[in-house]
Protein backbone atom coordinates (compact mmCIF):
# COMPACT_ATOMS: atom_id res chain seq x y z
CA UNK A 1 0.00 0.00 0.00
CA UNK A 2 0.88 3.66 -0.13
CA UNK A 3 3.19 5.18 2.48
CA UNK A 4 2.47 8.15 4.70
CA UNK A 5 5.33 9.42 6.82
CA UNK A 6 4.74 11.43 9.99
CA UNK A 7 7.36 13.19 12.09
CA UNK A 8 8.25 13.47 14.85
CA UNK A 9 7.00 10.30 16.49
CA UNK A 10 7.41 11.66 19.98
CA UNK A 11 7.54 15.18 21.40
CA UNK A 12 7.98 16.30 24.96
CA UNK A 13 7.76 20.05 25.43
CA UNK A 14 7.19 22.71 28.04
CA UNK A 15 3.87 24.44 28.39
CA UNK A 16 3.62 27.50 26.17
CA UNK A 17 5.81 26.25 23.35
CA UNK A 18 4.63 25.48 19.83
CA UNK A 19 5.05 22.10 18.22
CA UNK A 20 5.04 21.34 14.50
CA UNK A 21 4.10 17.91 13.15
CA UNK A 22 4.74 16.94 9.54
CA UNK A 23 2.78 14.52 7.41
CA UNK A 24 4.14 13.45 4.04
CA UNK A 25 2.76 11.21 1.33
CA UNK A 26 5.87 9.47 0.04
CA UNK A 27 4.75 7.79 -3.14
CA UNK A 28 1.59 9.58 -4.16
CA UNK A 29 0.16 13.07 -4.27
CA UNK A 30 -2.50 14.06 -1.77
CA UNK A 31 -4.59 17.17 -2.35
CA UNK A 32 -6.36 16.33 0.88
CA UNK A 33 -4.99 15.09 4.17
CA UNK A 34 -6.71 14.56 7.49
CA UNK A 35 -5.58 15.23 11.03
CA UNK A 36 -6.92 13.17 13.93
CA UNK A 37 -6.51 13.22 17.65
CA UNK A 38 -6.71 10.06 19.68
CA UNK A 39 -6.96 9.84 23.46
CA UNK A 40 -5.96 6.62 25.25
CA UNK A 41 -8.37 3.77 24.59
CA UNK A 42 -10.56 5.98 22.46
CA UNK A 43 -11.40 6.35 18.80
CA UNK A 44 -9.87 8.67 16.25
CA UNK A 45 -11.45 12.10 16.38
CA UNK A 46 -11.19 14.09 13.17
CA UNK A 47 -9.80 17.54 13.87
CA UNK A 48 -9.53 19.03 10.42
CA UNK A 49 -9.25 18.44 6.71
CA UNK A 50 -6.11 19.85 5.16
CA UNK A 51 -6.56 21.11 1.60
CA UNK A 52 -3.64 21.77 -0.70
CA UNK A 53 -3.56 25.41 -1.75
CA UNK A 54 -6.50 26.50 0.38
CA UNK A 55 -7.62 26.85 3.96
CA UNK A 56 -8.14 23.85 6.15
CA UNK A 57 -11.63 22.82 7.16
CA UNK A 58 -11.98 22.39 10.91
CA UNK A 59 -14.43 20.18 12.71
CA UNK A 60 -16.82 21.70 15.19
CA UNK A 61 -15.17 22.49 18.49
CA UNK A 62 -11.61 22.52 17.15
CA UNK A 63 -9.85 25.87 17.55
CA UNK A 64 -8.28 26.85 14.25
CA UNK A 65 -5.98 29.38 15.92
CA UNK A 66 -4.77 26.70 18.29
CA UNK A 67 -4.16 24.03 15.68
CA UNK A 68 -2.65 25.65 12.61
CA UNK A 69 -2.67 23.59 9.44
CA UNK A 70 -0.67 24.29 6.33
CA UNK A 71 -0.82 22.18 3.18
CA UNK A 72 1.90 23.81 1.12
CA UNK A 73 2.45 21.08 -1.43
CA UNK A 74 0.82 17.97 -2.83
CA UNK A 75 2.87 15.77 -0.52
CA UNK A 76 3.16 17.72 2.72
CA UNK A 77 0.76 18.92 5.39
CA UNK A 78 1.81 20.33 8.74
CA UNK A 79 -0.06 20.69 12.01
CA UNK A 80 1.25 23.22 14.50
CA UNK A 81 -0.01 23.08 18.05
CA UNK A 82 0.46 26.65 19.23
CA UNK A 83 1.15 27.58 22.85
CA UNK A 84 0.72 23.97 23.91
CA UNK A 85 -0.71 23.17 27.32
CA UNK A 86 -0.91 19.87 29.23
CA UNK A 87 -4.47 19.31 28.00
CA UNK A 88 -3.11 19.22 24.45
CA UNK A 89 -1.16 16.09 25.30
CA UNK A 90 -2.44 13.36 23.01
CA UNK A 91 -1.68 11.09 20.07
CA UNK A 92 -1.98 12.98 16.78
CA UNK A 93 -2.31 11.02 13.53
CA UNK A 94 -2.56 12.13 9.94
CA UNK A 95 -3.99 10.27 6.99
CA UNK A 96 -4.12 10.74 3.25
CA UNK A 97 -6.41 9.18 0.65
CA UNK A 98 -4.54 7.73 -2.27
CA UNK A 99 -7.02 9.28 -4.68
CA UNK A 100 -7.54 8.21 -8.25
CA UNK A 101 -11.20 7.54 -7.51
CA UNK A 102 -10.34 5.31 -4.55
CA UNK A 103 -10.95 6.28 -0.96
CA UNK A 104 -8.32 4.07 0.62
CA UNK A 105 -6.75 6.12 3.36
CA UNK A 106 -3.29 5.51 4.67
CA UNK A 107 -2.22 6.66 8.08
CA UNK A 108 0.98 8.10 9.40
CA UNK A 109 2.62 6.46 12.38
CA UNK A 110 1.34 9.12 14.75
CA UNK A 111 2.95 11.66 17.05
CA UNK A 112 2.80 11.29 20.81
CA UNK A 113 2.75 14.81 22.27
CA UNK A 114 3.42 15.29 25.96
CA UNK A 115 3.20 18.83 27.30
CA UNK A 116 4.75 19.33 30.72
CA UNK B 1 -23.50 14.38 9.77
CA UNK B 2 -22.64 10.71 9.75
CA UNK B 3 -22.79 8.73 13.00
CA UNK B 4 -21.21 5.30 13.32
CA UNK B 5 -22.00 2.99 16.22
CA UNK B 6 -19.77 -0.02 16.92
CA UNK B 7 -20.36 -3.03 19.15
CA UNK B 8 -19.09 -4.64 21.25
CA UNK B 9 -16.50 -2.36 22.83
CA UNK B 10 -14.54 -5.38 24.06
CA UNK B 11 -14.48 -8.94 22.80
CA UNK B 12 -12.57 -11.87 24.21
CA UNK B 13 -12.38 -15.18 22.34
CA UNK B 14 -10.40 -18.39 22.49
CA UNK B 15 -7.84 -19.05 19.82
CA UNK B 16 -9.48 -20.74 16.87
CA UNK B 17 -12.91 -19.30 17.54
CA UNK B 18 -14.63 -16.72 15.35
CA UNK B 19 -15.06 -13.05 16.21
CA UNK B 20 -17.78 -10.75 14.93
CA UNK B 21 -17.86 -6.97 15.26
CA UNK B 22 -20.89 -4.98 14.17
CA UNK B 23 -21.35 -1.39 13.09
CA UNK B 24 -24.30 0.75 12.09
CA UNK B 25 -24.27 4.04 10.23
CA UNK B 26 -26.81 6.80 9.91
CA UNK B 27 -26.21 8.47 6.55
CA UNK B 28 -27.74 6.48 3.70
CA UNK B 29 -25.45 8.34 1.30
CA UNK B 30 -22.36 6.62 2.76
CA UNK B 31 -20.94 4.17 0.25
CA UNK B 32 -17.51 3.15 1.50
CA UNK B 33 -16.87 1.13 4.66
CA UNK B 34 -13.32 0.28 5.70
CA UNK B 35 -12.11 -1.65 8.71
CA UNK B 36 -8.87 -0.77 10.44
CA UNK B 37 -6.75 -2.70 12.92
CA UNK B 38 -4.69 -0.72 15.41
CA UNK B 39 -2.11 -2.21 17.71
CA UNK B 40 -1.15 -0.29 20.83
CA UNK B 41 0.75 2.89 19.99
CA UNK B 42 0.78 2.19 16.27
CA UNK B 43 -0.97 3.48 13.20
CA UNK B 44 -4.33 2.10 12.04
CA UNK B 45 -3.87 -0.43 9.28
CA UNK B 46 -6.54 -1.10 6.68
CA UNK B 47 -7.48 -4.76 6.79
CA UNK B 48 -10.53 -4.90 4.52
CA UNK B 49 -13.08 -2.56 3.00
CA UNK B 50 -16.39 -2.81 1.19
CA UNK B 51 -18.29 -0.54 -1.13
CA UNK B 52 -22.03 -0.15 -1.27
CA UNK B 53 -22.40 -2.01 -4.57
CA UNK B 54 -21.21 -5.24 -2.88
CA UNK B 55 -22.88 -7.24 -0.12
CA UNK B 56 -19.94 -9.30 1.02
CA UNK B 57 -16.19 -9.42 0.63
CA UNK B 58 -13.72 -11.98 1.88
CA UNK B 59 -9.95 -12.04 2.26
CA UNK B 60 -8.63 -15.27 3.76
CA UNK B 61 -9.79 -15.34 7.39
CA UNK B 62 -11.43 -11.94 7.25
CA UNK B 63 -14.83 -11.11 5.77
CA UNK B 64 -17.07 -8.09 5.79
CA UNK B 65 -20.81 -8.00 5.10
CA UNK B 66 -22.94 -5.00 4.30
CA UNK B 67 -26.69 -4.53 4.59
CA UNK B 68 -27.53 -1.22 2.95
CA UNK B 69 -31.20 -1.41 3.79
CA UNK B 70 -30.54 -1.81 7.48
CA UNK B 71 -27.46 0.43 7.34
CA UNK B 72 -25.20 -1.97 9.10
CA UNK B 73 -21.99 -3.81 8.31
CA UNK B 74 -20.00 -6.44 10.14
CA UNK B 75 -16.47 -7.78 10.37
CA UNK B 76 -15.98 -11.52 10.69
CA UNK B 77 -12.67 -13.06 11.68
CA UNK B 78 -12.47 -16.85 11.57
CA UNK B 79 -9.87 -19.13 13.15
CA UNK B 80 -8.63 -16.32 15.35
CA UNK B 81 -4.99 -16.22 16.39
CA UNK B 82 -3.28 -14.36 19.26
CA UNK B 83 -1.77 -11.92 16.76
CA UNK B 84 -5.30 -10.85 15.84
CA UNK B 85 -5.48 -9.17 19.26
CA UNK B 86 -5.81 -5.41 18.69
CA UNK B 87 -8.36 -2.62 18.52
CA UNK B 88 -10.57 -2.74 15.44
CA UNK B 89 -12.31 0.33 14.06
CA UNK B 90 -15.07 0.48 11.50
CA UNK B 91 -15.63 3.62 9.48
CA UNK B 92 -18.03 5.07 6.94
CA UNK B 93 -17.51 7.58 4.19
CA UNK B 94 -19.07 9.14 1.17
CA UNK B 95 -16.56 8.56 -1.58
CA UNK B 96 -17.54 10.97 -4.31
CA UNK B 97 -15.73 11.73 -7.53
CA UNK B 98 -14.07 14.66 -5.80
CA UNK B 99 -11.94 14.72 -2.72
CA UNK B 100 -14.58 14.27 -0.05
CA UNK B 101 -13.04 11.25 1.62
CA UNK B 102 -13.75 12.12 5.24
CA UNK B 103 -14.06 9.00 7.39
CA UNK B 104 -16.32 8.76 10.42
CA UNK B 105 -15.03 6.13 12.83
CA UNK B 106 -16.78 3.90 15.30
CA UNK B 107 -15.50 3.89 18.88
CA UNK B 108 -13.50 0.73 18.40
CA UNK B 109 -13.52 -2.86 19.64
CA UNK B 110 -10.72 -4.27 21.74
CA UNK B 111 -10.32 -7.87 20.58
CA UNK B 112 -8.38 -10.25 22.79
CA UNK B 113 -7.59 -13.71 21.50
CA UNK B 114 -6.61 -16.04 24.33
CA UNK B 115 -4.15 -18.84 23.53
CSV table of C-alpha atoms in Angstrom, one decimal:
chain,number,residue,atom,x,y,z
A,1,UNK,CA,0.0,0.0,0.0
A,2,UNK,CA,0.9,3.7,-0.1
A,3,UNK,CA,3.2,5.2,2.5
A,4,UNK,CA,2.5,8.1,4.7
A,5,UNK,CA,5.3,9.4,6.8
A,6,UNK,CA,4.7,11.4,10.0
A,7,UNK,CA,7.4,13.2,12.1
A,8,UNK,CA,8.3,13.5,14.8
A,9,UNK,CA,7.0,10.3,16.5
A,10,UNK,CA,7.4,11.7,20.0
A,11,UNK,CA,7.5,15.2,21.4
A,12,UNK,CA,8.0,16.3,25.0
A,13,UNK,CA,7.8,20.0,25.4
A,14,UNK,CA,7.2,22.7,28.0
A,15,UNK,CA,3.9,24.4,28.4
A,16,UNK,CA,3.6,27.5,26.2
A,17,UNK,CA,5.8,26.3,23.3
A,18,UNK,CA,4.6,25.5,19.8
A,19,UNK,CA,5.1,22.1,18.2
A,20,UNK,CA,5.0,21.3,14.5
A,21,UNK,CA,4.1,17.9,13.2
A,22,UNK,CA,4.7,16.9,9.5
A,23,UNK,CA,2.8,14.5,7.4
A,24,UNK,CA,4.1,13.4,4.0
A,25,UNK,CA,2.8,11.2,1.3
A,26,UNK,CA,5.9,9.5,0.0
A,27,UNK,CA,4.8,7.8,-3.1
A,28,UNK,CA,1.6,9.6,-4.2
A,29,UNK,CA,0.2,13.1,-4.3
A,30,UNK,CA,-2.5,14.1,-1.8
A,31,UNK,CA,-4.6,17.2,-2.3
A,32,UNK,CA,-6.4,16.3,0.9
A,33,UNK,CA,-5.0,15.1,4.2
A,34,UNK,CA,-6.7,14.6,7.5
A,35,UNK,CA,-5.6,15.2,11.0
A,36,UNK,CA,-6.9,13.2,13.9
A,37,UNK,CA,-6.5,13.2,17.6
A,38,UNK,CA,-6.7,10.1,19.7
A,39,UNK,CA,-7.0,9.8,23.5
A,40,UNK,CA,-6.0,6.6,25.2
A,41,UNK,CA,-8.4,3.8,24.6
A,42,UNK,CA,-10.6,6.0,22.5
A,43,UNK,CA,-11.4,6.4,18.8
A,44,UNK,CA,-9.9,8.7,16.2
A,45,UNK,CA,-11.4,12.1,16.4
A,46,UNK,CA,-11.2,14.1,13.2
A,47,UNK,CA,-9.8,17.5,13.9
A,48,UNK,CA,-9.5,19.0,10.4
A,49,UNK,CA,-9.2,18.4,6.7
A,50,UNK,CA,-6.1,19.9,5.2
A,51,UNK,CA,-6.6,21.1,1.6
A,52,UNK,CA,-3.6,21.8,-0.7
A,53,UNK,CA,-3.6,25.4,-1.8
A,54,UNK,CA,-6.5,26.5,0.4
A,55,UNK,CA,-7.6,26.8,4.0
A,56,UNK,CA,-8.1,23.8,6.1
A,57,UNK,CA,-11.6,22.8,7.2
A,58,UNK,CA,-12.0,22.4,10.9
A,59,UNK,CA,-14.4,20.2,12.7
A,60,UNK,CA,-16.8,21.7,15.2
A,61,UNK,CA,-15.2,22.5,18.5
A,62,UNK,CA,-11.6,22.5,17.2
A,63,UNK,CA,-9.8,25.9,17.5
A,64,UNK,CA,-8.3,26.9,14.3
A,65,UNK,CA,-6.0,29.4,15.9
A,66,UNK,CA,-4.8,26.7,18.3
A,67,UNK,CA,-4.2,24.0,15.7
A,68,UNK,CA,-2.7,25.7,12.6
A,69,UNK,CA,-2.7,23.6,9.4
A,70,UNK,CA,-0.7,24.3,6.3
A,71,UNK,CA,-0.8,22.2,3.2
A,72,UNK,CA,1.9,23.8,1.1
A,73,UNK,CA,2.4,21.1,-1.4
A,74,UNK,CA,0.8,18.0,-2.8
A,75,UNK,CA,2.9,15.8,-0.5
A,76,UNK,CA,3.2,17.7,2.7
A,77,UNK,CA,0.8,18.9,5.4
A,78,UNK,CA,1.8,20.3,8.7
A,79,UNK,CA,-0.1,20.7,12.0
A,80,UNK,CA,1.3,23.2,14.5
A,81,UNK,CA,0.0,23.1,18.0
A,82,UNK,CA,0.5,26.6,19.2
A,83,UNK,CA,1.2,27.6,22.8
A,84,UNK,CA,0.7,24.0,23.9
A,85,UNK,CA,-0.7,23.2,27.3
A,86,UNK,CA,-0.9,19.9,29.2
A,87,UNK,CA,-4.5,19.3,28.0
A,88,UNK,CA,-3.1,19.2,24.4
A,89,UNK,CA,-1.2,16.1,25.3
A,90,UNK,CA,-2.4,13.4,23.0
A,91,UNK,CA,-1.7,11.1,20.1
A,92,UNK,CA,-2.0,13.0,16.8
A,93,UNK,CA,-2.3,11.0,13.5
A,94,UNK,CA,-2.6,12.1,9.9
A,95,UNK,CA,-4.0,10.3,7.0
A,96,UNK,CA,-4.1,10.7,3.3
A,97,UNK,CA,-6.4,9.2,0.6
A,98,UNK,CA,-4.5,7.7,-2.3
A,99,UNK,CA,-7.0,9.3,-4.7
A,100,UNK,CA,-7.5,8.2,-8.3
A,101,UNK,CA,-11.2,7.5,-7.5
A,102,UNK,CA,-10.3,5.3,-4.6
A,103,UNK,CA,-11.0,6.3,-1.0
A,104,UNK,CA,-8.3,4.1,0.6
A,105,UNK,CA,-6.8,6.1,3.4
A,106,UNK,CA,-3.3,5.5,4.7
A,107,UNK,CA,-2.2,6.7,8.1
A,108,UNK,CA,1.0,8.1,9.4
A,109,UNK,CA,2.6,6.5,12.4
A,110,UNK,CA,1.3,9.1,14.7
A,111,UNK,CA,2.9,11.7,17.1
A,112,UNK,CA,2.8,11.3,20.8
A,113,UNK,CA,2.8,14.8,22.3
A,114,UNK,CA,3.4,15.3,26.0
A,115,UNK,CA,3.2,18.8,27.3
A,116,UNK,CA,4.7,19.3,30.7
B,1,UNK,CA,-23.5,14.4,9.8
B,2,UNK,CA,-22.6,10.7,9.8
B,3,UNK,CA,-22.8,8.7,13.0
B,4,UNK,CA,-21.2,5.3,13.3
B,5,UNK,CA,-22.0,3.0,16.2
B,6,UNK,CA,-19.8,0.0,16.9
B,7,UNK,CA,-20.4,-3.0,19.2
B,8,UNK,CA,-19.1,-4.6,21.2
B,9,UNK,CA,-16.5,-2.4,22.8
B,10,UNK,CA,-14.5,-5.4,24.1
B,11,UNK,CA,-14.5,-8.9,22.8
B,12,UNK,CA,-12.6,-11.9,24.2
B,13,UNK,CA,-12.4,-15.2,22.3
B,14,UNK,CA,-10.4,-18.4,22.5
B,15,UNK,CA,-7.8,-19.0,19.8
B,16,UNK,CA,-9.5,-20.7,16.9
B,17,UNK,CA,-12.9,-19.3,17.5
B,18,UNK,CA,-14.6,-16.7,15.4
B,19,UNK,CA,-15.1,-13.1,16.2
B,20,UNK,CA,-17.8,-10.7,14.9
B,21,UNK,CA,-17.9,-7.0,15.3
B,22,UNK,CA,-20.9,-5.0,14.2
B,23,UNK,CA,-21.4,-1.4,13.1
B,24,UNK,CA,-24.3,0.7,12.1
B,25,UNK,CA,-24.3,4.0,10.2
B,26,UNK,CA,-26.8,6.8,9.9
B,27,UNK,CA,-26.2,8.5,6.6
B,28,UNK,CA,-27.7,6.5,3.7
B,29,UNK,CA,-25.4,8.3,1.3
B,30,UNK,CA,-22.4,6.6,2.8
B,31,UNK,CA,-20.9,4.2,0.3
B,32,UNK,CA,-17.5,3.1,1.5
B,33,UNK,CA,-16.9,1.1,4.7
B,34,UNK,CA,-13.3,0.3,5.7
B,35,UNK,CA,-12.1,-1.6,8.7
B,36,UNK,CA,-8.9,-0.8,10.4
B,37,UNK,CA,-6.7,-2.7,12.9
B,38,UNK,CA,-4.7,-0.7,15.4
B,39,UNK,CA,-2.1,-2.2,17.7
B,40,UNK,CA,-1.1,-0.3,20.8
B,41,UNK,CA,0.7,2.9,20.0
B,42,UNK,CA,0.8,2.2,16.3
B,43,UNK,CA,-1.0,3.5,13.2
B,44,UNK,CA,-4.3,2.1,12.0
B,45,UNK,CA,-3.9,-0.4,9.3
B,46,UNK,CA,-6.5,-1.1,6.7
B,47,UNK,CA,-7.5,-4.8,6.8
B,48,UNK,CA,-10.5,-4.9,4.5
B,49,UNK,CA,-13.1,-2.6,3.0
B,50,UNK,CA,-16.4,-2.8,1.2
B,51,UNK,CA,-18.3,-0.5,-1.1
B,52,UNK,CA,-22.0,-0.2,-1.3
B,53,UNK,CA,-22.4,-2.0,-4.6
B,54,UNK,CA,-21.2,-5.2,-2.9
B,55,UNK,CA,-22.9,-7.2,-0.1
B,56,UNK,CA,-19.9,-9.3,1.0
B,57,UNK,CA,-16.2,-9.4,0.6
B,58,UNK,CA,-13.7,-12.0,1.9
B,59,UNK,CA,-10.0,-12.0,2.3
B,60,UNK,CA,-8.6,-15.3,3.8
B,61,UNK,CA,-9.8,-15.3,7.4
B,62,UNK,CA,-11.4,-11.9,7.2
B,63,UNK,CA,-14.8,-11.1,5.8
B,64,UNK,CA,-17.1,-8.1,5.8
B,65,UNK,CA,-20.8,-8.0,5.1
B,66,UNK,CA,-22.9,-5.0,4.3
B,67,UNK,CA,-26.7,-4.5,4.6
B,68,UNK,CA,-27.5,-1.2,3.0
B,69,UNK,CA,-31.2,-1.4,3.8
B,70,UNK,CA,-30.5,-1.8,7.5
B,71,UNK,CA,-27.5,0.4,7.3
B,72,UNK,CA,-25.2,-2.0,9.1
B,73,UNK,CA,-22.0,-3.8,8.3
B,74,UNK,CA,-20.0,-6.4,10.1
B,75,UNK,CA,-16.5,-7.8,10.4
B,76,UNK,CA,-16.0,-11.5,10.7
B,77,UNK,CA,-12.7,-13.1,11.7
B,78,UNK,CA,-12.5,-16.8,11.6
B,79,UNK,CA,-9.9,-19.1,13.2
B,80,UNK,CA,-8.6,-16.3,15.4
B,81,UNK,CA,-5.0,-16.2,16.4
B,82,UNK,CA,-3.3,-14.4,19.3
B,83,UNK,CA,-1.8,-11.9,16.8
B,84,UNK,CA,-5.3,-10.8,15.8
B,85,UNK,CA,-5.5,-9.2,19.3
B,86,UNK,CA,-5.8,-5.4,18.7
B,87,UNK,CA,-8.4,-2.6,18.5
B,88,UNK,CA,-10.6,-2.7,15.4
B,89,UNK,CA,-12.3,0.3,14.1
B,90,UNK,CA,-15.1,0.5,11.5
B,91,UNK,CA,-15.6,3.6,9.5
B,92,UNK,CA,-18.0,5.1,6.9
B,93,UNK,CA,-17.5,7.6,4.2
B,94,UNK,CA,-19.1,9.1,1.2
B,95,UNK,CA,-16.6,8.6,-1.6
B,96,UNK,CA,-17.5,11.0,-4.3
B,97,UNK,CA,-15.7,11.7,-7.5
B,98,UNK,CA,-14.1,14.7,-5.8
B,99,UNK,CA,-11.9,14.7,-2.7
B,100,UNK,CA,-14.6,14.3,-0.1
B,101,UNK,CA,-13.0,11.2,1.6
B,102,UNK,CA,-13.8,12.1,5.2
B,103,UNK,CA,-14.1,9.0,7.4
B,104,UNK,CA,-16.3,8.8,10.4
B,105,UNK,CA,-15.0,6.1,12.8
B,106,UNK,CA,-16.8,3.9,15.3
B,107,UNK,CA,-15.5,3.9,18.9
B,108,UNK,CA,-13.5,0.7,18.4
B,109,UNK,CA,-13.5,-2.9,19.6
B,110,UNK,CA,-10.7,-4.3,21.7
B,111,UNK,CA,-10.3,-7.9,20.6
B,112,UNK,CA,-8.4,-10.2,22.8
B,113,UNK,CA,-7.6,-13.7,21.5
B,114,UNK,CA,-6.6,-16.0,24.3
B,115,UNK,CA,-4.2,-18.8,23.5
